[in-house]
Amino acid sequence: MSAASNIHSLLARLLPERIVPAPARPGQRHRLFAGVGMPSQQALPGERFGLIDRLDEAVDLQAVYHDLCRQALLGNVAALNDLGWIWLNGKYWRGDTSLAGHLLRMAALQGNAAAWFNLGQQHYFGKGVDVSYANAAEYYRHAFERGMVHAAAALGDLYEEEVCDGDQVWQVDALEAYQWFLRGAQRGEKRCRFEVGYRLLHGVNVEADARAGLYWLELAAATGVMHAAEELAVYFSSRDAARYLGWRDQAIKLGSKLALTMKLEDQIQP
């Protein structure tokens, strides 16, 4: 029997016939985990009807579930990841972290980057498993290597995070965090671009380099990162009036209360 046949046979046994509706009044832990991970089938920028839209607007979730199962059984690895992601969250139907882990591993071993990322999220938050930053980091690396640039931001955050409870072994490493933010920035991840720009501009854990910092911040701000536009407005407020006004107004468009306060202060100054 081929590996694909083995996977198909196992999957057919794992998938229940019917889903169980999510609790009408979810508890605090359920609400906390509702946004964990990400589906493979996402809407393109400016478009709708990725998987989340489909689930949010579904009249019959059972029908959506059966369709995802059908796709997964036909070999659609993205659908397999998405089933695991839904069971991991428990937002659309009652969660099952054990089943989620099985499905995500099956998708990950077939090369799905989102599944590796979701396994990282499962171990980071301890959803049905012990919290393990080391395991989360390993899975995030696999996701990044398979093309998920967002995993670089998750790794950067992870290497700056101290373990507040539990007895797991984990070492904060600011340089490693910066290197992951830099890898993500070089691959176009917009939040990573902000993190790199901020550190270079202010000399946080790296040697200050204002020119390089401004370069990364401008790239981030141009793609909608509000905090990057704020940083640029603050930096240019005492250096370049035209660039200050441009980035201040850009930050306001992106929803910045800080930039709006700056504009009001500018208006009352003599």
PDB file of C-alpha atoms in Angstrom:
ATOM      1  CA  MET A   1       0.000   0.000   0.000  1.00  0.00           C
ATOM      2  CA  SER A   2       1.388   3.425  -0.934  1.00  0.00           C
ATOM      3  CA  ALA A   3       2.025   6.224   1.584  1.00  0.00           C
ATOM      4  CA  ALA A   4      -0.836   8.183   0.029  1.00  0.00           C
ATOM      5  CA  SER A   5      -3.171   5.222   0.471  1.00  0.00           C
ATOM      6  CA  ASN A   6      -2.088   4.854   4.103  1.00  0.00           C
ATOM      7  CA  ILE A   7      -2.803   8.512   4.754  1.00  0.00           C
ATOM      8  CA  HIS A   8      -6.185   8.272   3.035  1.00  0.00           C
ATOM      9  CA  SER A   9      -7.114   5.195   5.079  1.00  0.00           C
ATOM     10  CA  LEU A  10      -6.046   6.790   8.365  1.00  0.00           C
ATOM     11  CA  LEU A  11      -7.803  10.043   7.541  1.00  0.00           C
ATOM     12  CA  ALA A  12     -11.040   8.255   6.697  1.00  0.00           C
ATOM     13  CA  ARG A  13     -10.971   6.641  10.162  1.00  0.00           C
ATOM     14  CA  LEU A  14     -10.062   9.857  11.979  1.00  0.00           C
ATOM     15  CA  LEU A  15     -12.704  12.174  10.549  1.00  0.00           C
ATOM     16  CA  PRO A  16     -16.002  11.981  12.427  1.00  0.00           C
ATOM     17  CA  GLU A  17     -19.218  11.846  10.456  1.00  0.00           C
ATOM     18  CA  ARG A  18     -20.717  14.896  12.100  1.00  0.00           C
ATOM     19  CA  ILE A  19     -19.391  17.961  13.881  1.00  0.00           C
ATOM     20  CA  VAL A  20     -20.551  19.120  17.317  1.00  0.00           C
ATOM     21  CA  PRO A  21     -21.692  22.762  17.502  1.00  0.00           C
ATOM     22  CA  ALA A  22     -19.427  25.146  19.409  1.00  0.00           C
ATOM     23  CA  PRO A  23     -20.694  26.288  22.827  1.00  0.00           C
ATOM     24  CA  ALA A  24     -23.242  29.079  22.572  1.00  0.00           C
ATOM     25  CA  ARG A  25     -21.480  30.912  25.411  1.00  0.00           C
ATOM     26  CA  PRO A  26     -17.789  30.064  25.112  1.00  0.00           C
ATOM     27  CA  GLY A  27     -15.600  30.218  28.202  1.00  0.00           C
ATOM     28  CA  GLN A  28     -12.607  32.492  28.679  1.00  0.00           C
ATOM     29  CA  ARG A  29     -10.085  29.870  27.510  1.00  0.00           C
ATOM     30  CA  HIS A  30     -12.096  29.244  24.349  1.00  0.00           C
ATOM     31  CA  ARG A  31     -12.186  32.977  23.566  1.00  0.00           C
ATOM     32  CA  LEU A  32      -8.456  33.234  24.175  1.00  0.00           C
ATOM     33  CA  PHE A  33      -7.646  30.527  21.637  1.00  0.00           C
ATOM     34  CA  ALA A  34     -10.239  31.426  18.993  1.00  0.00           C
ATOM     35  CA  GLY A  35      -7.681  33.304  16.886  1.00  0.00           C
ATOM     36  CA  VAL A  36      -4.824  30.803  17.111  1.00  0.00           C
ATOM     37  CA  GLY A  37      -3.110  29.732  13.899  1.00  0.00           C
ATOM     38  CA  MET A  38      -4.271  30.300  10.351  1.00  0.00           C
ATOM     39  CA  PRO A  39      -6.032  28.489   7.523  1.00  0.00           C
ATOM     40  CA  SER A  40      -4.418  27.696   4.188  1.00  0.00           C
ATOM     41  CA  GLN A  41      -7.371  28.930   2.138  1.00  0.00           C
ATOM     42  CA  GLN A  42      -7.197  32.694   2.692  1.00  0.00           C
ATOM     43  CA  ALA A  43      -8.707  35.513   0.697  1.00  0.00           C
ATOM     44  CA  LEU A  44      -6.308  37.512  -1.438  1.00  0.00           C
ATOM     45  CA  PRO A  45      -5.727  41.174  -0.461  1.00  0.00           C
ATOM     46  CA  GLY A  46      -8.800  43.208  -1.351  1.00  0.00           C
ATOM     47  CA  GLU A  47     -10.894  40.095  -1.946  1.00  0.00           C
ATOM     48  CA  ARG A  48     -13.340  38.082   0.108  1.00  0.00           C
ATOM     49  CA  PHE A  49     -14.378  34.497   0.498  1.00  0.00           C
ATOM     50  CA  GLY A  50     -11.395  32.849   1.963  1.00  0.00           C
ATOM     51  CA  LEU A  51     -12.218  30.027   4.363  1.00  0.00           C
ATOM     52  CA  ILE A  52     -12.985  32.391   7.253  1.00  0.00           C
ATOM     53  CA  ASP A  53     -15.547  34.308   5.182  1.00  0.00           C
ATOM     54  CA  ARG A  54     -17.067  31.032   4.097  1.00  0.00           C
ATOM     55  CA  LEU A  55     -17.350  29.792   7.687  1.00  0.00           C
ATOM     56  CA  ASP A  56     -18.617  33.097   9.062  1.00  0.00           C
ATOM     57  CA  GLU A  57     -21.386  33.272   6.475  1.00  0.00           C
ATOM     58  CA  ALA A  58     -22.290  29.584   6.360  1.00  0.00           C
ATOM     59  CA  VAL A  59     -25.933  28.671   6.909  1.00  0.00           C
ATOM     60  CA  ASP A  60     -25.018  24.993   7.224  1.00  0.00           C
ATOM     61  CA  LEU A  61     -21.597  24.361   8.803  1.00  0.00           C
ATOM     62  CA  GLN A  62     -22.129  20.621   8.459  1.00  0.00           C
ATOM     63  CA  ALA A  63     -22.195  21.056   4.668  1.00  0.00           C
ATOM     64  CA  VAL A  64     -18.961  23.083   4.791  1.00  0.00           C
ATOM     65  CA  TYR A  65     -17.415  20.377   6.946  1.00  0.00           C
ATOM     66  CA  HIS A  66     -18.401  17.612   4.540  1.00  0.00           C
ATOM     67  CA  ASP A  67     -16.932  19.575   1.644  1.00  0.00           C
ATOM     68  CA  LEU A  68     -13.627  20.059   3.477  1.00  0.00           C
ATOM     69  CA  CYS A  69     -13.567  16.356   4.316  1.00  0.00           C
ATOM     70  CA  ARG A  70     -14.222  15.474   0.680  1.00  0.00           C
ATOM     71  CA  GLN A  71     -11.361  17.694  -0.456  1.00  0.00           C
ATOM     72  CA  ALA A  72      -9.000  16.301   2.187  1.00  0.00           C
ATOM     73  CA  LEU A  73      -9.838  12.703   1.276  1.00  0.00           C
ATOM     74  CA  LEU A  74      -9.112  13.551  -2.364  1.00  0.00           C
ATOM     75  CA  GLY A  75      -5.616  14.626  -1.350  1.00  0.00           C
ATOM     76  CA  ASN A  76      -6.082  18.376  -0.851  1.00  0.00           C
ATOM     77  CA  VAL A  77      -3.476  19.098   1.845  1.00  0.00           C
ATOM     78  CA  ALA A  78      -4.703  22.683   2.309  1.00  0.00           C
ATOM     79  CA  ALA A  79      -8.157  21.372   3.249  1.00  0.00           C
ATOM     80  CA  LEU A  80      -6.527  18.926   5.655  1.00  0.00           C
ATOM     81  CA  ASN A  81      -4.695  21.773   7.376  1.00  0.00           C
ATOM     82  CA  ASP A  82      -7.881  23.803   7.508  1.00  0.00           C
ATOM     83  CA  LEU A  83      -9.761  21.006   9.242  1.00  0.00           C
ATOM     84  CA  GLY A  84      -6.977  20.780  11.799  1.00  0.00           C
ATOM     85  CA  TRP A  85      -6.995  24.551  12.252  1.00  0.00           C
ATOM     86  CA  ILE A  86     -10.755  24.623  12.907  1.00  0.00           C
ATOM     87  CA  TRP A  87     -10.557  21.847  15.478  1.00  0.00           C
ATOM     88  CA  LEU A  88      -7.595  23.576  17.113  1.00  0.00           C
ATOM     89  CA  ASN A  89      -9.589  26.782  17.577  1.00  0.00           C
ATOM     90  CA  GLY A  90     -13.020  25.396  18.359  1.00  0.00           C
ATOM     91  CA  LYS A  91     -14.653  28.571  17.087  1.00  0.00           C
ATOM     92  CA  TYR A  92     -16.913  27.151  14.384  1.00  0.00           C
ATOM     93  CA  TRP A  93     -17.553  23.743  15.956  1.00  0.00           C
ATOM     94  CA  ARG A  94     -16.458  22.132  19.188  1.00  0.00           C
ATOM     95  CA  GLY A  95     -12.698  21.876  19.318  1.00  0.00           C
ATOM     96  CA  ASP A  96     -10.713  18.665  19.589  1.00  0.00           C
ATOM     97  CA  THR A  97      -7.031  19.402  20.126  1.00  0.00           C
ATOM     98  CA  SER A  98      -5.983  15.766  19.849  1.00  0.00           C
ATOM     99  CA  LEU A  99      -7.675  15.348  16.475  1.00  0.00           C
ATOM    100  CA  ALA A 100      -6.327  18.757  15.425  1.00  0.00           C
ATOM    101  CA  GLY A 101      -2.789  17.653  16.205  1.00  0.00           C
ATOM    102  CA  HIS A 102      -3.168  14.458  14.142  1.00  0.00           C
ATOM    103  CA  LEU A 103      -4.567  16.304  11.125  1.00  0.00           C
ATOM    104  CA  LEU A 104      -1.991  19.091  11.294  1.00  0.00           C
ATOM    105  CA  ARG A 105       0.876  16.610  11.477  1.00  0.00           C
ATOM    106  CA  MET A 106      -0.478  14.742   8.477  1.00  0.00           C
ATOM    107  CA  ALA A 107      -0.666  18.002   6.513  1.00  0.00           C
ATOM    108  CA  ALA A 108       2.740  19.185   7.746  1.00  0.00           C
ATOM    109  CA  LEU A 109       4.465  15.955   6.734  1.00  0.00           C
ATOM    110  CA  GLN A 110       3.077  16.496   3.246  1.00  0.00           C
ATOM    111  CA  GLY A 111       4.809  19.885   3.106  1.00  0.00           C
ATOM    112  CA  ASN A 112       2.046  22.299   4.123  1.00  0.00           C
ATOM    113  CA  ALA A 113       3.667  25.413   5.633  1.00  0.00           C
ATOM    114  CA  ALA A 114       0.506  26.582   7.409  1.00  0.00           C
ATOM    115  CA  ALA A 115       0.211  23.212   9.149  1.00  0.00           C
ATOM    116  CA  TRP A 116       3.754  23.538  10.505  1.00  0.00           C
ATOM    117  CA  PHE A 117       2.898  27.040  11.714  1.00  0.00           C
ATOM    118  CA  ASN A 118      -0.303  25.809  13.361  1.00  0.00           C
ATOM    119  CA  LEU A 119       1.608  23.044  15.148  1.00  0.00           C
ATOM    120  CA  GLY A 120       3.909  25.777  16.441  1.00  0.00           C
ATOM    121  CA  GLN A 121       0.889  27.678  17.708  1.00  0.00           C
ATOM    122  CA  GLN A 122      -0.458  24.557  19.406  1.00  0.00           C
ATOM    123  CA  HIS A 123       2.785  24.050  21.325  1.00  0.00           C
ATOM    124  CA  TYR A 124       3.274  27.743  22.060  1.00  0.00           C
ATOM    125  CA  PHE A 125      -0.186  28.084  23.638  1.00  0.00           C
ATOM    126  CA  GLY A 126      -0.318  24.550  25.050  1.00  0.00           C
ATOM    127  CA  LYS A 127      -3.534  23.527  23.333  1.00  0.00           C
ATOM    128  CA  GLY A 128      -3.903  19.868  24.273  1.00  0.00           C
ATOM    129  CA  VAL A 129      -0.124  19.557  24.754  1.00  0.00           C
ATOM    130  CA  ASP A 130       2.413  20.890  27.227  1.00  0.00           C
ATOM    131  CA  VAL A 131       3.611  24.393  26.461  1.00  0.00           C
ATOM    132  CA  SER A 132       6.978  24.072  24.733  1.00  0.00           C
ATOM    133  CA  TYR A 133       8.771  27.035  23.211  1.00  0.00           C
ATOM    134  CA  ALA A 134      11.464  24.712  21.869  1.00  0.00           C
ATOM    135  CA  ASN A 135       8.899  22.666  19.933  1.00  0.00           C
ATOM    136  CA  ALA A 136       7.117  25.826  18.789  1.00  0.00           C
ATOM    137  CA  ALA A 137      10.406  27.231  17.481  1.00  0.00           C
ATOM    138  CA  GLU A 138      11.144  24.013  15.572  1.00  0.00           C
ATOM    139  CA  TYR A 139       7.728  24.022  13.913  1.00  0.00           C
ATOM    140  CA  TYR A 140       7.913  27.730  13.083  1.00  0.00           C
ATOM    141  CA  ARG A 141      11.277  27.116  11.400  1.00  0.00           C
ATOM    142  CA  HIS A 142       9.759  24.376   9.258  1.00  0.00           C
ATOM    143  CA  ALA A 143       6.951  26.769   8.292  1.00  0.00           C
ATOM    144  CA  PHE A 144       9.425  29.495   7.324  1.00  0.00           C
ATOM    145  CA  GLU A 145      11.547  27.087   5.297  1.00  0.00           C
ATOM    146  CA  ARG A 146       8.422  26.112   3.365  1.00  0.00           C
ATOM    147  CA  GLY A 147       7.576  29.683   2.469  1.00  0.00           C
ATOM    148  CA  MET A 148       5.534  31.121   5.342  1.00  0.00           C
ATOM    149  CA  VAL A 149       7.341  34.409   5.995  1.00  0.00           C
ATOM    150  CA  HIS A 150       5.021  35.262   8.908  1.00  0.00           C
ATOM    151  CA  ALA A 151       6.730  32.487  10.865  1.00  0.00           C
ATOM    152  CA  ALA A 152       9.839  34.681  11.055  1.00  0.00           C
ATOM    153  CA  ALA A 153       7.892  37.233  13.109  1.00  0.00           C
ATOM    154  CA  ALA A 154       6.677  34.465  15.415  1.00  0.00           C
ATOM    155  CA  LEU A 155      10.270  33.271  15.879  1.00  0.00           C
ATOM    156  CA  GLY A 156      11.507  36.797  16.532  1.00  0.00           C
ATOM    157  CA  ASP A 157       8.869  37.259  19.216  1.00  0.00           C
ATOM    158  CA  LEU A 158       9.615  33.851  20.700  1.00  0.00           C
ATOM    159  CA  TYR A 159      13.329  34.514  21.134  1.00  0.00           C
ATOM    160  CA  GLU A 160      12.544  37.716  23.016  1.00  0.00           C
ATOM    161  CA  GLU A 161      10.034  36.069  25.342  1.00  0.00           C
ATOM    162  CA  GLU A 162      10.891  34.944  28.839  1.00  0.00           C
ATOM    163  CA  VAL A 163       9.210  31.906  30.361  1.00  0.00           C
ATOM    164  CA  CYS A 164       7.009  33.295  33.111  1.00  0.00           C
ATOM    165  CA  ASP A 165       5.825  29.970  34.534  1.00  0.00           C
ATOM    166  CA  GLY A 166       6.429  26.275  34.150  1.00  0.00           C
ATOM    167  CA  ASP A 167       9.750  24.453  34.167  1.00  0.00           C
ATOM    168  CA  GLN A 168      10.557  24.355  30.461  1.00  0.00           C
ATOM    169  CA  VAL A 169      14.081  25.248  29.373  1.00  0.00           C
ATOM    170  CA  TRP A 170      14.190  28.337  27.176  1.00  0.00           C
ATOM    171  CA  GLN A 171      16.814  31.018  26.689  1.00  0.00           C
ATOM    172  CA  VAL A 172      16.019  34.554  25.587  1.00  0.00           C
ATOM    173  CA  ASP A 173      18.338  35.499  22.727  1.00  0.00           C
ATOM    174  CA  ALA A 174      17.948  39.080  21.472  1.00  0.00           C
ATOM    175  CA  LEU A 175      20.454  38.580  18.630  1.00  0.00           C
ATOM    176  CA  GLU A 176      18.662  35.458  17.393  1.00  0.00           C
ATOM    177  CA  ALA A 177      15.380  37.363  17.573  1.00  0.00           C
ATOM    178  CA  TYR A 178      16.839  40.166  15.450  1.00  0.00           C
ATOM    179  CA  GLN A 179      18.188  37.695  12.902  1.00  0.00           C
ATOM    180  CA  TRP A 180      14.731  36.166  12.475  1.00  0.00           C
ATOM    181  CA  PHE A 181      13.119  39.583  12.111  1.00  0.00           C
ATOM    182  CA  LEU A 182      15.766  40.408   9.511  1.00  0.00           C
ATOM    183  CA  ARG A 183      15.119  37.181   7.575  1.00  0.00           C
ATOM    184  CA  GLY A 184      11.423  37.987   7.522  1.00  0.00           C
ATOM    185  CA  ALA A 185      12.048  41.588   6.484  1.00  0.00           C
ATOM    186  CA  GLN A 186      14.245  40.469   3.612  1.00  0.00           C
ATOM    187  CA  ARG A 187      11.436  38.178   2.460  1.00  0.00           C
ATOM    188  CA  GLY A 188       8.858  40.981   2.571  1.00  0.00           C
ATOM    189  CA  GLU A 189       7.113  40.376   5.924  1.00  0.00           C
ATOM    190  CA  LYS A 190       5.842  43.824   6.840  1.00  0.00           C
ATOM    191  CA  ARG A 191       5.865  43.540  10.617  1.00  0.00           C
ATOM    192  CA  CYS A 192       9.402  42.181  10.499  1.00  0.00           C
ATOM    193  CA  ARG A 193      10.365  45.252   8.486  1.00  0.00           C
ATOM    194  CA  PHE A 194       9.040  47.444  11.278  1.00  0.00           C
ATOM    195  CA  GLU A 195      10.864  45.454  13.969  1.00  0.00           C
ATOM    196  CA  VAL A 196      14.176  45.659  12.092  1.00  0.00           C
ATOM    197  CA  GLY A 197      13.729  49.347  11.335  1.00  0.00           C
ATOM    198  CA  TYR A 198      12.859  50.213  14.925  1.00  0.00           C
ATOM    199  CA  ARG A 199      15.868  48.355  16.320  1.00  0.00           C
ATOM    200  CA  LEU A 200      18.282  49.904  13.852  1.00  0.00           C
ATOM    201  CA  LEU A 201      16.917  53.412  14.335  1.00  0.00           C
ATOM    202  CA  HIS A 202      17.135  53.243  18.135  1.00  0.00           C
ATOM    203  CA  GLY A 203      20.070  50.855  18.513  1.00  0.00           C
ATOM    204  CA  VAL A 204      18.027  48.206  20.329  1.00  0.00           C
ATOM    205  CA  ASN A 205      20.197  45.082  20.681  1.00  0.00           C
ATOM    206  CA  VAL A 206      22.070  46.093  17.494  1.00  0.00           C
ATOM    207  CA  GLU A 207      24.380  48.923  16.502  1.00  0.00           C
ATOM    208  CA  ALA A 208      22.314  51.975  15.603  1.00  0.00           C
ATOM    209  CA  ASP A 209      22.101  52.760  11.894  1.00  0.00           C
ATOM    210  CA  ALA A 210      19.577  55.513  11.218  1.00  0.00           C
ATOM    211  CA  ARG A 211      19.799  55.281   7.454  1.00  0.00           C
ATOM    212  CA  ALA A 212      19.089  51.543   7.393  1.00  0.00           C
ATOM    213  CA  GLY A 213      16.440  51.939  10.083  1.00  0.00           C
ATOM    214  CA  LEU A 214      14.569  54.555   8.068  1.00  0.00           C
ATOM    215  CA  TYR A 215      14.776  52.355   4.982  1.00  0.00           C
ATOM    216  CA  TRP A 216      13.011  49.446   6.702  1.00  0.00           C
ATOM    217  CA  LEU A 217      10.504  51.682   8.470  1.00  0.00           C
ATOM    218  CA  GLU A 218       9.521  53.367   5.215  1.00  0.00           C
ATOM    219  CA  LEU A 219       9.008  49.987   3.559  1.00  0.00           C
ATOM    220  CA  ALA A 220       6.809  48.892   6.470  1.00  0.00           C
ATOM    221  CA  ALA A 221       4.816  52.136   6.597  1.00  0.00           C
ATOM    222  CA  ALA A 222       4.212  52.036   2.852  1.00  0.00           C
ATOM    223  CA  THR A 223       2.495  48.670   3.295  1.00  0.00           C
ATOM    224  CA  GLY A 224       0.221  49.837   6.094  1.00  0.00           C
ATOM    225  CA  VAL A 225       2.144  49.332   9.343  1.00  0.00           C
ATOM    226  CA  MET A 226       0.811  52.139  11.528  1.00  0.00           C
ATOM    227  CA  HIS A 227       3.593  52.016  14.114  1.00  0.00           C
ATOM    228  CA  ALA A 228       6.196  52.433  11.384  1.00  0.00           C
ATOM    229  CA  ALA A 229       4.467  55.600  10.132  1.00  0.00           C
ATOM    230  CA  GLU A 230       4.349  56.875  13.715  1.00  0.00           C
ATOM    231  CA  GLU A 231       8.072  56.261  14.190  1.00  0.00           C
ATOM    232  CA  LEU A 232       8.840  58.120  10.978  1.00  0.00           C
ATOM    233  CA  ALA A 233       6.650  61.055  11.966  1.00  0.00           C
ATOM    234  CA  VAL A 234       8.342  61.340  15.351  1.00  0.00           C
ATOM    235  CA  TYR A 235      11.807  61.044  13.814  1.00  0.00           C
ATOM    236  CA  PHE A 236      11.228  63.710  11.157  1.00  0.00           C
ATOM    237  CA  SER A 237       9.280  66.085  13.434  1.00  0.00           C
ATOM    238  CA  SER A 238      12.500  67.885  14.356  1.00  0.00           C
ATOM    239  CA  ARG A 239      14.419  67.201  11.142  1.00  0.00           C
ATOM    240  CA  ASP A 240      12.329  67.542   7.984  1.00  0.00           C
ATOM    241  CA  ALA A 241       8.966  69.345   8.031  1.00  0.00           C
ATOM    242  CA  ALA A 242       7.720  68.007   4.717  1.00  0.00           C
ATOM    243  CA  ARG A 243       8.528  64.386   5.495  1.00  0.00           C
ATOM    244  CA  TYR A 244       7.131  64.814   9.009  1.00  0.00           C
ATOM    245  CA  LEU A 245       3.788  66.038   7.678  1.00  0.00           C
ATOM    246  CA  GLY A 246       3.636  63.259   5.100  1.00  0.00           C
ATOM    247  CA  TRP A 247       4.234  60.456   7.583  1.00  0.00           C
ATOM    248  CA  ARG A 248       2.083  62.100  10.273  1.00  0.00           C
ATOM    249  CA  ASP A 249      -0.883  62.194   7.923  1.00  0.00           C
ATOM    250  CA  GLN A 250      -0.162  58.662   6.700  1.00  0.00           C
ATOM    251  CA  ALA A 251      -0.195  57.459  10.318  1.00  0.00           C
ATOM    252  CA  ILE A 252      -3.518  59.212  10.897  1.00  0.00           C
ATOM    253  CA  LYS A 253      -5.009  57.423   7.877  1.00  0.00           C
ATOM    254  CA  LEU A 254      -3.837  54.152   9.389  1.00  0.00           C
ATOM    255  CA  GLY A 255      -5.654  54.941  12.641  1.00  0.00           C
ATOM    256  CA  SER A 256      -2.898  56.414  14.813  1.00  0.00           C
ATOM    257  CA  LYS A 257      -4.127  58.336  17.862  1.00  0.00           C
ATOM    258  CA  LEU A 258      -0.568  59.503  18.503  1.00  0.00           C
ATOM    259  CA  ALA A 259      -0.327  61.097  15.060  1.00  0.00           C
ATOM    260  CA  LEU A 260      -3.743  62.700  15.487  1.00  0.00           C
ATOM    261  CA  THR A 261      -2.588  64.211  18.781  1.00  0.00           C
ATOM    262  CA  MET A 262       0.529  65.506  17.016  1.00  0.00           C
ATOM    263  CA  LYS A 263      -1.648  67.175  14.384  1.00  0.00           C
ATOM    264  CA  LEU A 264      -3.862  68.834  17.015  1.00  0.00           C
ATOM    265  CA  GLU A 265      -0.776  70.115  18.821  1.00  0.00           C
ATOM    266  CA  ASP A 266       0.579  71.461  15.534  1.00  0.00           C
ATOM    267  CA  GLN A 267      -2.676  73.373  14.972  1.00  0.00           C
ATOM    268  CA  ILE A 268      -2.623  75.147  18.357  1.00  0.00           C
ATOM    269  CA  GLN A 269       1.029  76.092  18.251  1.00  0.00           C
ATOM    270  CA  PRO A 270       1.672  79.750  17.311  1.00  0.00           C
TER     271      PRO A 270
END
